[in-house]
Amino acid sequence: MRLIFLGPPGAGKGTQAQRLAAERGICQVSTGDILRQAVKAGTAMGQRAKACMDAGQLVPDDVVIGIVRDKLAAPECAKGFILDGFPRTTGQAEALDGILLDFSAPIDRVVAFTVDDEPLVARLCGRRTCPACGAMFHVDFAPPKQDGTCDRCGGALVQRDDDREAVIRDRLAVYARSTRPLLDYYRGKGVLTALSAAAPVDSVYAALKAAVDA
Ligand code: AP5
């Protein structure tokens, strides 16, 4: 199964991708997670990406296309993958077409998560993540059992640097300008399914499974 999850920041792409990838034994490829790891490790790529990420802007296409090309060539992606947060520009989508052609691995479905802007701001302001194991929480909608502590591994939860309201609004504007046009791109290829992601996580997950298994 080869999937792309498209949608604005906070739509739940990461939450749902983590769950579906674990259930189906396929690989979640989150360009955001890979970039954050590179920033933390202080690599040249991380240094190049950091300023863009902190400002809520997109990292240059050549950087993320290189990441995805390497990741999709890895054995862990051979059984299938979910691209979570990639592509985000027409240039990235066209480059992905070329990569998948090289691998003879066409996309089965592109799922477009839709949620209005104001609930997205609330979701992102309350998000807390575990840097140690990647688990995700929300202070109101999915709180950890113990405040500030990861249920899964006991690590200290953190708030992402770009989850401040001003940056969130910039990210939403970038999505509208650069990424939303991809809905037409994939609709034209006949692989797009729109998914309302405003409901609670379990309901969205049930609808997602119905969409990808259809
Ligand atoms: P990235 O990490 O990809 O961030 P994003 O796309 O902005 O998406 P988010 O991770 O914020 O949201 P999500 O949809 O995954 O929602 P989540 O499941 O976490 O990218 C960060 C930055 O990296 C970019 O700004 C850019 O600089 C750079 N970058 C990354 N990819 C790039 C690319 N391809 N090109 C160029 N630059 C790139 O959920 C959010 C919160 O809501 C959580 O707290 C969760 O618990 C909660 N929640 C989830 N679902 C529900 C629900 N149904 N109901 C209530 N709460 C929910």
Coordinates of C-alpha atoms and ligand atoms in Angstrom, one line a residue:
M1 CA 0.0 0.0 0.0
R2 CA 1.5 3.4 -1.1
L3 CA -0.3 6.4 0.2
I4 CA 0.1 10.2 0.4
F5 CA -1.5 12.2 3.2
L6 CA -2.2 15.8 2.2
G7 CA -3.7 18.4 4.5
P8 CA -3.1 21.6 6.5
P9 CA -0.9 21.7 9.6
G10 CA -2.8 20.0 12.5
A11 CA -5.2 18.1 10.3
G12 CA -4.1 14.9 11.9
K13 CA -1.9 13.5 9.2
G14 CA 0.8 12.4 11.6
T15 CA -1.6 10.9 14.2
Q16 CA -3.4 8.9 11.6
A17 CA -0.2 7.9 9.6
Q18 CA 1.4 6.6 12.8
R19 CA -1.6 4.4 13.6
L20 CA -2.2 3.1 10.0
A21 CA 1.5 2.4 9.4
A22 CA 1.7 0.4 12.6
E23 CA -1.4 -1.6 11.9
R24 CA -0.5 -2.4 8.3
G25 CA 3.2 -2.9 8.8
I26 CA 4.2 -0.2 6.4
C27 CA 6.6 2.8 6.7
Q28 CA 5.6 6.3 7.8
V29 CA 7.7 8.8 6.0
S30 CA 7.3 12.2 7.7
T31 CA 9.5 14.9 6.1
G32 CA 8.8 17.1 9.2
D33 CA 10.1 14.4 11.6
I34 CA 13.2 13.7 9.5
L35 CA 14.0 17.5 9.3
R36 CA 13.5 17.9 13.1
Q37 CA 15.9 15.0 13.7
A38 CA 18.4 16.7 11.4
V39 CA 18.0 20.0 13.2
K40 CA 18.5 18.3 16.6
A41 CA 21.6 16.4 15.3
G42 CA 23.0 19.7 13.9
T43 CA 23.7 18.3 10.4
A44 CA 24.3 20.5 7.5
M45 CA 20.8 19.8 6.2
G46 CA 19.4 20.6 9.6
Q47 CA 21.2 23.9 9.7
R48 CA 19.8 24.8 6.3
A49 CA 16.3 23.8 7.3
K50 CA 16.0 25.3 10.7
A51 CA 15.4 29.0 9.8
C52 CA 12.6 28.0 7.4
M53 CA 11.0 25.7 9.9
D54 CA 11.1 28.2 12.7
A55 CA 9.4 30.8 10.4
G56 CA 6.7 28.4 9.3
Q57 CA 8.1 28.5 5.7
L58 CA 8.8 25.5 3.5
V59 CA 12.3 24.1 3.3
P60 CA 13.7 24.2 -0.3
D61 CA 12.4 21.6 -2.6
D62 CA 15.9 20.1 -3.4
V63 CA 16.4 19.3 0.3
V64 CA 13.1 17.4 0.9
I65 CA 13.2 15.7 -2.5
G66 CA 16.6 14.2 -1.6
I67 CA 15.3 13.1 1.7
V68 CA 12.3 11.3 0.2
R69 CA 14.3 9.7 -2.6
D70 CA 16.7 8.2 -0.1
K71 CA 14.0 7.0 2.3
L72 CA 11.9 5.4 -0.4
A73 CA 14.9 3.4 -1.6
A74 CA 15.4 1.9 1.9
P75 CA 14.3 -1.7 2.5
E76 CA 11.9 -0.6 5.2
C77 CA 9.7 1.1 2.6
A78 CA 9.6 -2.0 0.3
K79 CA 6.3 -3.3 1.8
G80 CA 4.6 0.1 1.4
F81 CA 4.7 3.6 2.8
I82 CA 2.7 6.6 3.8
L83 CA 4.1 10.0 2.8
D84 CA 3.1 12.3 5.6
G85 CA 3.7 16.0 4.7
F86 CA 5.2 15.4 1.3
P87 CA 4.8 16.6 -1.4
R88 CA 3.9 20.3 -0.6
T89 CA 4.6 22.0 -3.8
T90 CA 4.0 21.2 -7.5
G91 CA 7.8 20.9 -8.0
Q92 CA 7.9 18.2 -5.2
A93 CA 4.9 16.4 -6.7
E94 CA 6.5 16.3 -10.1
A95 CA 9.8 15.1 -8.7
L96 CA 7.9 12.3 -6.8
D97 CA 6.2 11.2 -10.0
G98 CA 9.7 10.6 -11.4
I99 CA 11.0 8.8 -8.3
L100 CA 8.0 6.5 -8.2
L101 CA 8.4 5.8 -11.9
D102 CA 12.0 4.8 -11.3
F103 CA 10.9 2.4 -8.6
S104 CA 7.8 1.2 -10.6
A105 CA 5.8 2.0 -7.5
P106 CA 2.7 4.1 -8.3
I107 CA 0.7 5.8 -5.6
D108 CA -2.5 3.9 -4.7
R109 CA -4.4 6.8 -3.0
V110 CA -3.9 10.4 -2.0
V111 CA -6.0 11.2 1.1
A112 CA -6.7 14.9 1.6
F113 CA -7.6 15.7 5.2
T114 CA -9.9 18.7 5.6
V115 CA -10.5 20.7 8.8
D116 CA -11.4 24.4 9.2
D117 CA -8.6 26.8 10.3
E118 CA -9.7 27.7 13.8
P119 CA -9.9 24.2 15.1
L120 CA -6.5 23.6 13.6
V121 CA -5.0 26.5 15.6
A122 CA -6.4 25.0 18.8
R123 CA -5.1 21.5 17.9
L124 CA -1.6 22.8 17.3
C125 CA -1.4 25.2 20.3
G126 CA -2.2 22.2 22.5
R127 CA 0.0 19.6 20.9
R128 CA 2.7 18.0 22.9
T129 CA 5.2 15.5 21.5
C130 CA 7.7 13.0 23.0
P131 CA 11.1 13.6 21.4
A132 CA 12.3 10.2 22.7
C133 CA 9.7 7.9 21.0
G134 CA 7.6 10.2 18.8
A135 CA 4.3 9.7 20.6
M136 CA 1.8 12.6 20.3
F137 CA -0.6 14.1 22.8
H138 CA -2.9 17.1 23.1
V139 CA -3.4 18.9 26.4
D140 CA -7.3 18.7 26.0
F141 CA -8.1 16.2 23.2
A142 CA -5.6 13.5 24.0
P143 CA -3.9 14.3 27.4
P144 CA -1.2 12.1 28.8
K145 CA -2.0 10.2 32.0
Q146 CA 0.6 12.3 33.9
D147 CA 1.0 15.9 32.9
G148 CA 4.1 16.5 30.8
T149 CA 5.1 12.8 30.7
C150 CA 4.9 10.4 27.8
D151 CA 2.5 7.5 28.5
R152 CA 4.5 5.2 26.2
C153 CA 8.2 5.7 27.3
G154 CA 8.1 8.1 30.3
G155 CA 10.0 10.8 28.4
A156 CA 9.4 14.5 29.0
L157 CA 6.9 16.0 26.5
V158 CA 7.8 19.2 24.6
Q159 CA 5.9 21.8 22.6
R160 CA 7.3 22.2 19.0
D161 CA 9.0 25.6 18.3
D162 CA 6.6 26.2 15.4
D163 CA 3.5 25.5 17.4
R164 CA 3.1 29.2 18.5
E165 CA 0.0 30.9 17.2
A166 CA 1.7 33.5 14.9
V167 CA 3.8 30.8 13.3
I168 CA 0.8 28.5 13.0
R169 CA -1.1 31.2 11.1
D170 CA 1.9 31.6 8.7
R171 CA 2.0 27.8 8.2
L172 CA -1.7 27.8 7.3
A173 CA -1.1 30.6 4.8
V174 CA 1.8 28.7 3.2
Y175 CA -0.4 25.6 3.0
A176 CA -3.2 27.6 1.2
R177 CA -0.7 29.1 -1.2
S178 CA 1.7 26.3 -2.0
T179 CA 0.1 23.0 -1.1
R180 CA -3.6 23.3 -1.7
P181 CA -3.1 23.4 -5.5
L182 CA -1.9 19.8 -5.2
L183 CA -5.5 18.7 -4.6
D184 CA -6.3 19.5 -8.2
Y185 CA -3.0 17.9 -9.3
Y186 CA -4.0 14.6 -7.8
R187 CA -7.7 14.9 -8.6
G188 CA -6.7 15.1 -12.2
K189 CA -4.8 11.8 -11.8
G190 CA -8.0 10.2 -10.4
V191 CA -6.3 9.2 -7.1
L192 CA -7.6 11.8 -4.6
T193 CA -10.0 11.1 -1.8
A194 CA -11.2 13.9 0.5
L195 CA -11.6 13.0 4.1
S196 CA -13.3 15.3 6.7
A197 CA -10.9 15.1 9.7
A198 CA -12.9 17.3 12.1
A199 CA -14.3 14.4 14.1
P200 CA -12.5 12.7 17.0
V201 CA -9.4 10.7 16.2
D202 CA -11.1 7.2 16.3
S203 CA -13.9 8.3 13.9
V204 CA -11.4 9.8 11.5
Y205 CA -9.4 6.6 11.6
A206 CA -12.4 4.5 10.8
A207 CA -13.2 6.7 7.8
L208 CA -9.6 6.7 6.7
K209 CA -9.5 2.9 6.7
A210 CA -12.7 2.7 4.7
A211 CA -11.2 5.2 2.2
V212 CA -7.9 3.4 1.7
D213 CA -9.5 -0.1 1.5
A214 CA -12.2 1.0 -1.0
Ligands
AP5_1 P1 5.4 19.0 9.6 O1 6.0 18.4 10.8 O2 5.1 18.1 8.4 O3 4.1 19.8 10.1 P2 2.7 20.1 9.4 O4 2.5 19.6 8.0 O5 2.6 21.5 9.6 O6 1.8 19.1 10.1 P3 1.7 18.9 11.6 O7 2.7 17.9 12.1 O8 1.7 20.2 12.3 O9 0.2 18.4 11.7 P4 -0.5 17.0 11.4 O10 -1.4 17.1 10.3 O11 0.6 15.9 11.3 O12 -1.3 16.8 12.8 P5 -1.0 15.9 14.0 O13 -1.4 14.5 13.7 O14 0.4 16.2 14.5 O15 6.3 20.1 9.0 C1 7.0 21.1 9.8 C2 7.8 22.0 9.0 O16 8.9 21.2 8.3 C3 7.1 22.7 7.9 O17 6.5 23.9 8.3 C4 8.3 23.0 6.9 O18 9.1 24.0 7.4 C5 9.1 21.7 7.0 N1 8.7 20.7 6.0 C6 8.1 19.5 6.3 N2 7.8 18.8 5.2 C7 8.2 19.7 4.2 C8 8.1 19.6 2.7 N3 7.6 18.5 2.1 N4 8.5 20.6 2.0 C9 9.1 21.7 2.6 N5 9.2 21.9 3.9 C10 8.7 20.8 4.7 O19 -2.1 16.5 15.1 C11 -1.9 17.8 15.6 C12 -2.5 17.9 17.0 O20 -3.9 17.6 16.9 C13 -2.0 16.8 18.0 O21 -1.9 17.3 19.3 C14 -3.1 15.7 17.9 O22 -3.2 14.9 19.1 C15 -4.3 16.5 17.7 N6 -5.3 15.8 16.8 C16 -5.1 15.0 15.8 N7 -6.2 14.6 15.2 C17 -7.2 15.1 16.0 C18 -8.6 14.9 16.0 N8 -9.3 14.2 15.0 N9 -9.4 15.6 16.9 C19 -8.7 16.4 17.9 N10 -7.4 16.5 18.0 C20 -6.6 15.8 17.0

